[in-house]
């Protein structure tokens, strides 16, 4: 059930699981970059990993680290590591860049994960996670996509001045026209605010992915294209995705 508008998530005031943060320099030669990555690991050993685009901002403005630690303590999710990727050259990397997708799948993830990876992103970060999964299906076991910038000419002409508009609409067009998904479609949870411009393209993308055998849960929540709305949708939607993946894993 959706929480009432204006009411803060209960996990903000719940006890947090023990764990520690550490910094990791991750080399990405294909991008000509070294990423300053922040990693939170719970006290319990685990191979489950959440990898997050715009990671530091997700933690700072949406409380993602607090959500994970509190949800573990409450028994809502199983222990997992949280990997916060910096945005870097965001408007280039996250805009359906084949070079970034290749680096994420073949260079970055192998350095931060040794088990199943759930990719998390909002806006362009969500687009980039889906783009990487389409090009490198084995990289992820699930995706949590919030207010994805799945630009399409019929809905998003106001975005046509963006430098990477054509690259994005070519990618979304390929997904929408595909007769079948990649060899390994993965569970996807999508959220989008009822008051934002991306709602139509998110509805369209959710329908397309479902038609290609992705198990998709799509929620339209209160709020707009902003961190408070994304924070408020973490529970129950990310919670449900993680628990569904765990049931599949144990089954």
mmCIF file of C-alpha atoms in Angstrom:
data_model
loop_
_atom_site.group_PDB
_atom_site.id
_atom_site.type_symbol
_atom_site.label_atom_id
_atom_site.label_comp_id
_atom_site.label_asym_id
_atom_site.label_seq_id
_atom_site.Cartn_x
_atom_site.Cartn_y
_atom_site.Cartn_z
ATOM 1 C CA UNK A 1 0.000 0.000 0.000
ATOM 2 C CA UNK A 2 1.235 3.511 -0.790
ATOM 3 C CA UNK A 3 2.034 5.712 2.180
ATOM 4 C CA UNK A 4 -0.088 8.832 2.605
ATOM 5 C CA UNK A 5 1.359 11.906 0.904
ATOM 6 C CA UNK A 6 3.455 14.045 3.214
ATOM 7 C CA UNK A 7 4.151 11.260 5.713
ATOM 8 C CA UNK A 8 7.816 10.362 6.121
ATOM 9 C CA UNK A 9 8.931 6.733 5.675
ATOM 10 C CA UNK A 10 8.991 4.758 8.923
ATOM 11 C CA UNK A 11 12.501 3.448 8.198
ATOM 12 C CA UNK A 12 13.919 6.921 8.840
ATOM 13 C CA UNK A 13 13.313 6.425 12.567
ATOM 14 C CA UNK A 14 13.994 2.679 12.816
ATOM 15 C CA UNK A 15 17.219 1.173 14.234
ATOM 16 C CA UNK A 16 19.927 0.674 11.611
ATOM 17 C CA UNK A 17 21.910 -2.527 11.125
ATOM 18 C CA UNK A 18 25.570 -2.539 12.091
ATOM 19 C CA UNK A 19 27.916 -2.032 9.180
ATOM 20 C CA UNK A 20 30.743 0.084 7.898
ATOM 21 C CA UNK A 21 31.499 2.416 5.021
ATOM 22 C CA UNK A 22 34.718 2.310 3.058
ATOM 23 C CA UNK A 23 36.071 4.026 -0.036
ATOM 24 C CA UNK A 24 37.235 2.188 -3.127
ATOM 25 C CA UNK A 25 39.061 3.482 -6.192
ATOM 26 C CA UNK A 26 37.627 1.620 -9.175
ATOM 27 C CA UNK A 27 39.581 1.752 -12.418
ATOM 28 C CA UNK A 28 37.595 2.169 -15.628
ATOM 29 C CA UNK A 29 40.195 2.307 -18.437
ATOM 30 C CA UNK A 30 37.578 2.302 -21.187
ATOM 31 C CA UNK A 31 36.251 5.564 -19.747
ATOM 32 C CA UNK A 32 39.689 6.940 -18.978
ATOM 33 C CA UNK A 33 38.597 7.339 -15.361
ATOM 34 C CA UNK A 34 39.093 6.157 -11.816
ATOM 35 C CA UNK A 35 35.814 6.194 -9.887
ATOM 36 C CA UNK A 36 35.732 7.149 -6.210
ATOM 37 C CA UNK A 37 33.180 4.590 -5.030
ATOM 38 C CA UNK A 38 31.584 4.419 -1.590
ATOM 39 C CA UNK A 39 30.633 0.976 -0.282
ATOM 40 C CA UNK A 40 28.552 0.041 2.763
ATOM 41 C CA UNK A 41 28.855 -3.522 4.035
ATOM 42 C CA UNK A 42 26.699 -5.000 6.805
ATOM 43 C CA UNK A 43 28.254 -6.904 9.683
ATOM 44 C CA UNK A 44 26.994 -10.166 8.163
ATOM 45 C CA UNK A 45 28.810 -11.692 5.211
ATOM 46 C CA UNK A 46 26.756 -11.460 2.017
ATOM 47 C CA UNK A 47 27.233 -11.678 -1.719
ATOM 48 C CA UNK A 48 24.096 -9.627 -2.497
ATOM 49 C CA UNK A 49 24.957 -6.234 -3.977
ATOM 50 C CA UNK A 50 22.976 -3.110 -4.826
ATOM 51 C CA UNK A 51 24.821 -0.918 -7.348
ATOM 52 C CA UNK A 52 23.543 2.635 -7.574
ATOM 53 C CA UNK A 53 23.909 5.349 -10.211
ATOM 54 C CA UNK A 54 24.209 8.862 -8.766
ATOM 55 C CA UNK A 55 25.065 6.915 -5.628
ATOM 56 C CA UNK A 56 26.332 9.675 -3.309
ATOM 57 C CA UNK A 57 23.296 11.837 -4.104
ATOM 58 C CA UNK A 58 20.924 8.877 -3.641
ATOM 59 C CA UNK A 59 22.370 8.388 -0.167
ATOM 60 C CA UNK A 60 22.568 12.081 0.748
ATOM 61 C CA UNK A 61 19.171 13.176 -0.542
ATOM 62 C CA UNK A 62 17.068 9.990 -0.457
ATOM 63 C CA UNK A 63 18.625 8.226 2.546
ATOM 64 C CA UNK A 64 19.365 5.050 0.612
ATOM 65 C CA UNK A 65 22.010 3.835 3.072
ATOM 66 C CA UNK A 66 19.622 4.379 5.957
ATOM 67 C CA UNK A 67 16.857 2.549 4.098
ATOM 68 C CA UNK A 68 19.095 -0.483 3.532
ATOM 69 C CA UNK A 69 20.443 -0.634 7.093
ATOM 70 C CA UNK A 70 17.035 -0.085 8.701
ATOM 71 C CA UNK A 71 15.308 -2.579 6.427
ATOM 72 C CA UNK A 72 17.888 -5.231 7.301
ATOM 73 C CA UNK A 73 17.344 -4.670 11.030
ATOM 74 C CA UNK A 74 13.564 -4.850 10.584
ATOM 75 C CA UNK A 75 13.857 -8.109 8.658
ATOM 76 C CA UNK A 76 12.268 -6.561 5.588
ATOM 77 C CA UNK A 77 15.235 -7.402 3.350
ATOM 78 C CA UNK A 78 18.207 -9.736 3.684
ATOM 79 C CA UNK A 79 21.702 -8.326 4.271
ATOM 80 C CA UNK A 80 23.264 -6.780 1.182
ATOM 81 C CA UNK A 81 26.132 -4.486 0.264
ATOM 82 C CA UNK A 82 25.466 -1.024 -1.101
ATOM 83 C CA UNK A 83 27.761 0.335 -3.818
ATOM 84 C CA UNK A 84 27.427 4.051 -4.571
ATOM 85 C CA UNK A 85 28.796 4.934 -7.994
ATOM 86 C CA UNK A 86 29.669 8.590 -8.616
ATOM 87 C CA UNK A 87 28.003 10.207 -11.595
ATOM 88 C CA UNK A 88 31.222 11.160 -13.371
ATOM 89 C CA UNK A 89 30.517 12.626 -16.825
ATOM 90 C CA UNK A 90 26.823 12.070 -16.161
ATOM 91 C CA UNK A 91 25.234 13.682 -19.218
ATOM 92 C CA UNK A 92 27.485 11.589 -21.460
ATOM 93 C CA UNK A 93 27.813 8.327 -19.555
ATOM 94 C CA UNK A 94 24.180 7.942 -18.510
ATOM 95 C CA UNK A 95 22.694 8.934 -21.877
ATOM 96 C CA UNK A 96 22.613 5.427 -23.428
ATOM 97 C CA UNK A 97 26.390 5.413 -23.979
ATOM 98 C CA UNK A 98 27.670 2.069 -25.334
ATOM 99 C CA UNK A 99 31.127 2.838 -23.928
ATOM 100 C CA UNK A 100 29.756 3.401 -20.438
ATOM 101 C CA UNK A 101 27.552 0.298 -20.578
ATOM 102 C CA UNK A 102 30.537 -1.795 -21.637
ATOM 103 C CA UNK A 103 32.732 -0.358 -18.896
ATOM 104 C CA UNK A 104 30.052 -0.836 -16.233
ATOM 105 C CA UNK A 105 29.489 -4.473 -17.183
ATOM 106 C CA UNK A 106 33.073 -5.552 -17.870
ATOM 107 C CA UNK A 107 35.236 -3.266 -15.722
ATOM 108 C CA UNK A 108 33.296 -1.676 -12.873
ATOM 109 C CA UNK A 109 30.945 -4.422 -11.676
ATOM 110 C CA UNK A 110 33.666 -7.111 -11.482
ATOM 111 C CA UNK A 111 35.563 -4.868 -9.035
ATOM 112 C CA UNK A 112 32.619 -4.217 -6.705
ATOM 113 C CA UNK A 113 30.473 -7.339 -6.833
ATOM 114 C CA UNK A 114 31.011 -11.060 -6.380
ATOM 115 C CA UNK A 115 27.378 -12.129 -6.445
ATOM 116 C CA UNK A 116 23.949 -11.116 -7.759
ATOM 117 C CA UNK A 117 23.672 -7.430 -8.640
ATOM 118 C CA UNK A 118 20.554 -5.262 -8.519
ATOM 119 C CA UNK A 119 21.005 -2.024 -10.452
ATOM 120 C CA UNK A 120 19.375 1.127 -9.096
ATOM 121 C CA UNK A 121 18.979 4.461 -10.849
ATOM 122 C CA UNK A 122 16.756 7.506 -11.197
ATOM 123 C CA UNK A 123 16.161 9.736 -14.226
ATOM 124 C CA UNK A 124 19.137 9.349 -16.609
ATOM 125 C CA UNK A 125 20.641 6.914 -14.101
ATOM 126 C CA UNK A 126 17.647 4.613 -14.587
ATOM 127 C CA UNK A 127 17.965 4.866 -18.367
ATOM 128 C CA UNK A 128 21.644 3.923 -18.116
ATOM 129 C CA UNK A 129 20.909 0.854 -15.977
ATOM 130 C CA UNK A 130 18.348 -0.449 -18.454
ATOM 131 C CA UNK A 131 20.663 0.334 -21.365
ATOM 132 C CA UNK A 132 23.473 -1.672 -19.757
ATOM 133 C CA UNK A 133 21.161 -4.605 -19.017
ATOM 134 C CA UNK A 134 19.967 -4.700 -22.625
ATOM 135 C CA UNK A 135 23.523 -4.740 -23.958
ATOM 136 C CA UNK A 136 24.994 -6.988 -21.246
ATOM 137 C CA UNK A 137 22.132 -9.121 -19.863
ATOM 138 C CA UNK A 138 24.190 -11.275 -17.461
ATOM 139 C CA UNK A 139 25.348 -8.205 -15.518
ATOM 140 C CA UNK A 140 22.167 -7.854 -13.424
ATOM 141 C CA UNK A 141 19.641 -10.047 -11.637
ATOM 142 C CA UNK A 142 17.170 -7.181 -11.194
ATOM 143 C CA UNK A 143 16.615 -3.465 -11.814
ATOM 144 C CA UNK A 144 15.023 -0.723 -9.731
ATOM 145 C CA UNK A 145 14.269 2.216 -12.042
ATOM 146 C CA UNK A 146 12.786 5.485 -10.797
ATOM 147 C CA UNK A 147 11.422 8.125 -13.167
ATOM 148 C CA UNK A 148 13.576 6.835 -16.003
ATOM 149 C CA UNK A 149 14.385 9.289 -18.804
ATOM 150 C CA UNK A 150 13.060 6.940 -21.498
ATOM 151 C CA UNK A 151 12.613 9.788 -23.974
ATOM 152 C CA UNK A 152 10.349 9.242 -26.975
ATOM 153 C CA UNK A 153 9.498 11.815 -29.663
ATOM 154 C CA UNK A 154 5.730 11.420 -29.190
ATOM 155 C CA UNK A 155 5.931 12.296 -25.488
ATOM 156 C CA UNK A 156 9.116 14.267 -24.918
ATOM 157 C CA UNK A 157 9.695 16.868 -27.629
ATOM 158 C CA UNK A 158 10.467 19.372 -24.874
ATOM 159 C CA UNK A 159 13.703 17.409 -24.261
ATOM 160 C CA UNK A 160 14.854 17.527 -27.890
ATOM 161 C CA UNK A 161 17.459 20.181 -27.168
ATOM 162 C CA UNK A 162 19.418 17.775 -24.968
ATOM 163 C CA UNK A 163 22.770 16.974 -26.580
ATOM 164 C CA UNK A 164 22.234 13.198 -26.433
ATOM 165 C CA UNK A 165 18.550 13.259 -27.405
ATOM 166 C CA UNK A 166 19.004 11.255 -30.605
ATOM 167 C CA UNK A 167 21.086 8.569 -28.919
ATOM 168 C CA UNK A 168 18.471 8.139 -26.212
ATOM 169 C CA UNK A 169 15.458 8.031 -28.537
ATOM 170 C CA UNK A 170 17.232 5.546 -30.804
ATOM 171 C CA UNK A 171 17.785 3.266 -27.815
ATOM 172 C CA UNK A 172 14.247 3.588 -26.477
ATOM 173 C CA UNK A 173 12.898 3.050 -29.973
ATOM 174 C CA UNK A 174 14.847 -0.196 -30.308
ATOM 175 C CA UNK A 175 13.437 -1.433 -27.005
ATOM 176 C CA UNK A 176 9.883 -0.473 -27.899
ATOM 177 C CA UNK A 177 10.089 -2.156 -31.317
ATOM 178 C CA UNK A 178 11.803 -5.333 -30.130
ATOM 179 C CA UNK A 179 9.831 -8.490 -30.761
ATOM 180 C CA UNK A 180 11.498 -10.178 -27.801
ATOM 181 C CA UNK A 181 13.743 -9.275 -24.934
ATOM 182 C CA UNK A 182 17.360 -10.293 -24.376
ATOM 183 C CA UNK A 183 18.253 -13.880 -23.568
ATOM 184 C CA UNK A 184 17.788 -13.249 -19.853
ATOM 185 C CA UNK A 185 15.090 -10.693 -19.004
ATOM 186 C CA UNK A 186 15.202 -9.767 -15.308
ATOM 187 C CA UNK A 187 12.642 -8.605 -12.752
ATOM 188 C CA UNK A 188 12.162 -4.834 -12.869
ATOM 189 C CA UNK A 189 10.482 -2.478 -10.407
ATOM 190 C CA UNK A 190 9.662 0.958 -11.807
ATOM 191 C CA UNK A 191 8.276 4.017 -10.021
ATOM 192 C CA UNK A 192 7.268 7.380 -11.428
ATOM 193 C CA UNK A 193 5.507 10.405 -10.016
ATOM 194 C CA UNK A 194 2.008 11.168 -11.201
ATOM 195 C CA UNK A 195 2.967 14.816 -11.572
ATOM 196 C CA UNK A 196 6.052 14.498 -13.780
ATOM 197 C CA UNK A 197 6.688 14.708 -17.504
ATOM 198 C CA UNK A 198 8.301 11.264 -17.645
ATOM 199 C CA UNK A 199 5.104 9.466 -16.653
ATOM 200 C CA UNK A 200 3.946 8.738 -20.221
ATOM 201 C CA UNK A 201 7.303 7.373 -21.369
ATOM 202 C CA UNK A 202 7.585 5.262 -18.201
ATOM 203 C CA UNK A 203 4.152 3.744 -18.794
ATOM 204 C CA UNK A 204 5.164 2.984 -22.367
ATOM 205 C CA UNK A 205 8.483 1.418 -21.347
ATOM 206 C CA UNK A 206 6.868 -0.715 -18.645
ATOM 207 C CA UNK A 207 4.381 -2.086 -21.184
ATOM 208 C CA UNK A 208 7.152 -2.813 -23.699
ATOM 209 C CA UNK A 209 9.278 -4.672 -21.165
ATOM 210 C CA UNK A 210 6.301 -6.742 -20.014
ATOM 211 C CA UNK A 211 5.648 -7.744 -23.618
ATOM 212 C CA UNK A 212 9.242 -9.008 -23.767
ATOM 213 C CA UNK A 213 8.863 -11.300 -20.727
ATOM 214 C CA UNK A 214 10.346 -8.994 -18.113
ATOM 215 C CA UNK A 215 8.464 -9.361 -14.810
ATOM 216 C CA UNK A 216 7.630 -5.659 -14.317
ATOM 217 C CA UNK A 217 6.051 -3.990 -11.293
ATOM 218 C CA UNK A 218 5.187 -0.389 -12.160
ATOM 219 C CA UNK A 219 3.965 2.056 -9.511
ATOM 220 C CA UNK A 220 2.714 5.595 -9.982
ATOM 221 C CA UNK A 221 3.408 7.462 -6.771
ATOM 222 C CA UNK A 222 2.730 10.902 -5.357
ATOM 223 C CA UNK A 223 5.254 13.627 -6.074
ATOM 224 C CA UNK A 224 7.417 14.632 -8.977
ATOM 225 C CA UNK A 225 10.863 14.189 -10.446
ATOM 226 C CA UNK A 226 12.802 14.714 -7.234
ATOM 227 C CA UNK A 227 14.625 13.038 -4.360
ATOM 228 C CA UNK A 228 11.761 13.152 -1.826
ATOM 229 C CA UNK A 229 9.485 11.278 -4.241
ATOM 230 C CA UNK A 230 12.189 8.709 -4.990
ATOM 231 C CA UNK A 231 12.940 8.285 -1.281
ATOM 232 C CA UNK A 232 9.299 7.734 -0.438
ATOM 233 C CA UNK A 233 8.982 4.982 -3.064
ATOM 234 C CA UNK A 234 11.877 2.852 -1.801
ATOM 235 C CA UNK A 235 9.514 1.025 0.504
ATOM 236 C CA UNK A 236 7.484 -0.890 -0.509
ATOM 237 C CA UNK A 237 8.722 -1.049 -4.115
ATOM 238 C CA UNK A 238 12.457 -1.745 -3.761
ATOM 239 C CA UNK A 239 11.641 -3.926 -0.766
ATOM 240 C CA UNK A 240 9.247 -6.017 -2.858
ATOM 241 C CA UNK A 241 11.743 -6.366 -5.699
ATOM 242 C CA UNK A 242 14.506 -7.593 -3.382
ATOM 243 C CA UNK A 243 12.219 -10.067 -1.644
ATOM 244 C CA UNK A 244 10.916 -11.381 -4.946
ATOM 245 C CA UNK A 245 14.468 -11.944 -6.179
ATOM 246 C CA UNK A 246 15.295 -13.776 -2.966
ATOM 247 C CA UNK A 247 12.299 -16.082 -3.344
ATOM 248 C CA UNK A 248 13.421 -16.888 -6.893
ATOM 249 C CA UNK A 249 16.965 -17.491 -5.710
ATOM 250 C CA UNK A 250 15.946 -19.862 -2.909
ATOM 251 C CA UNK A 251 13.342 -21.605 -5.026
#
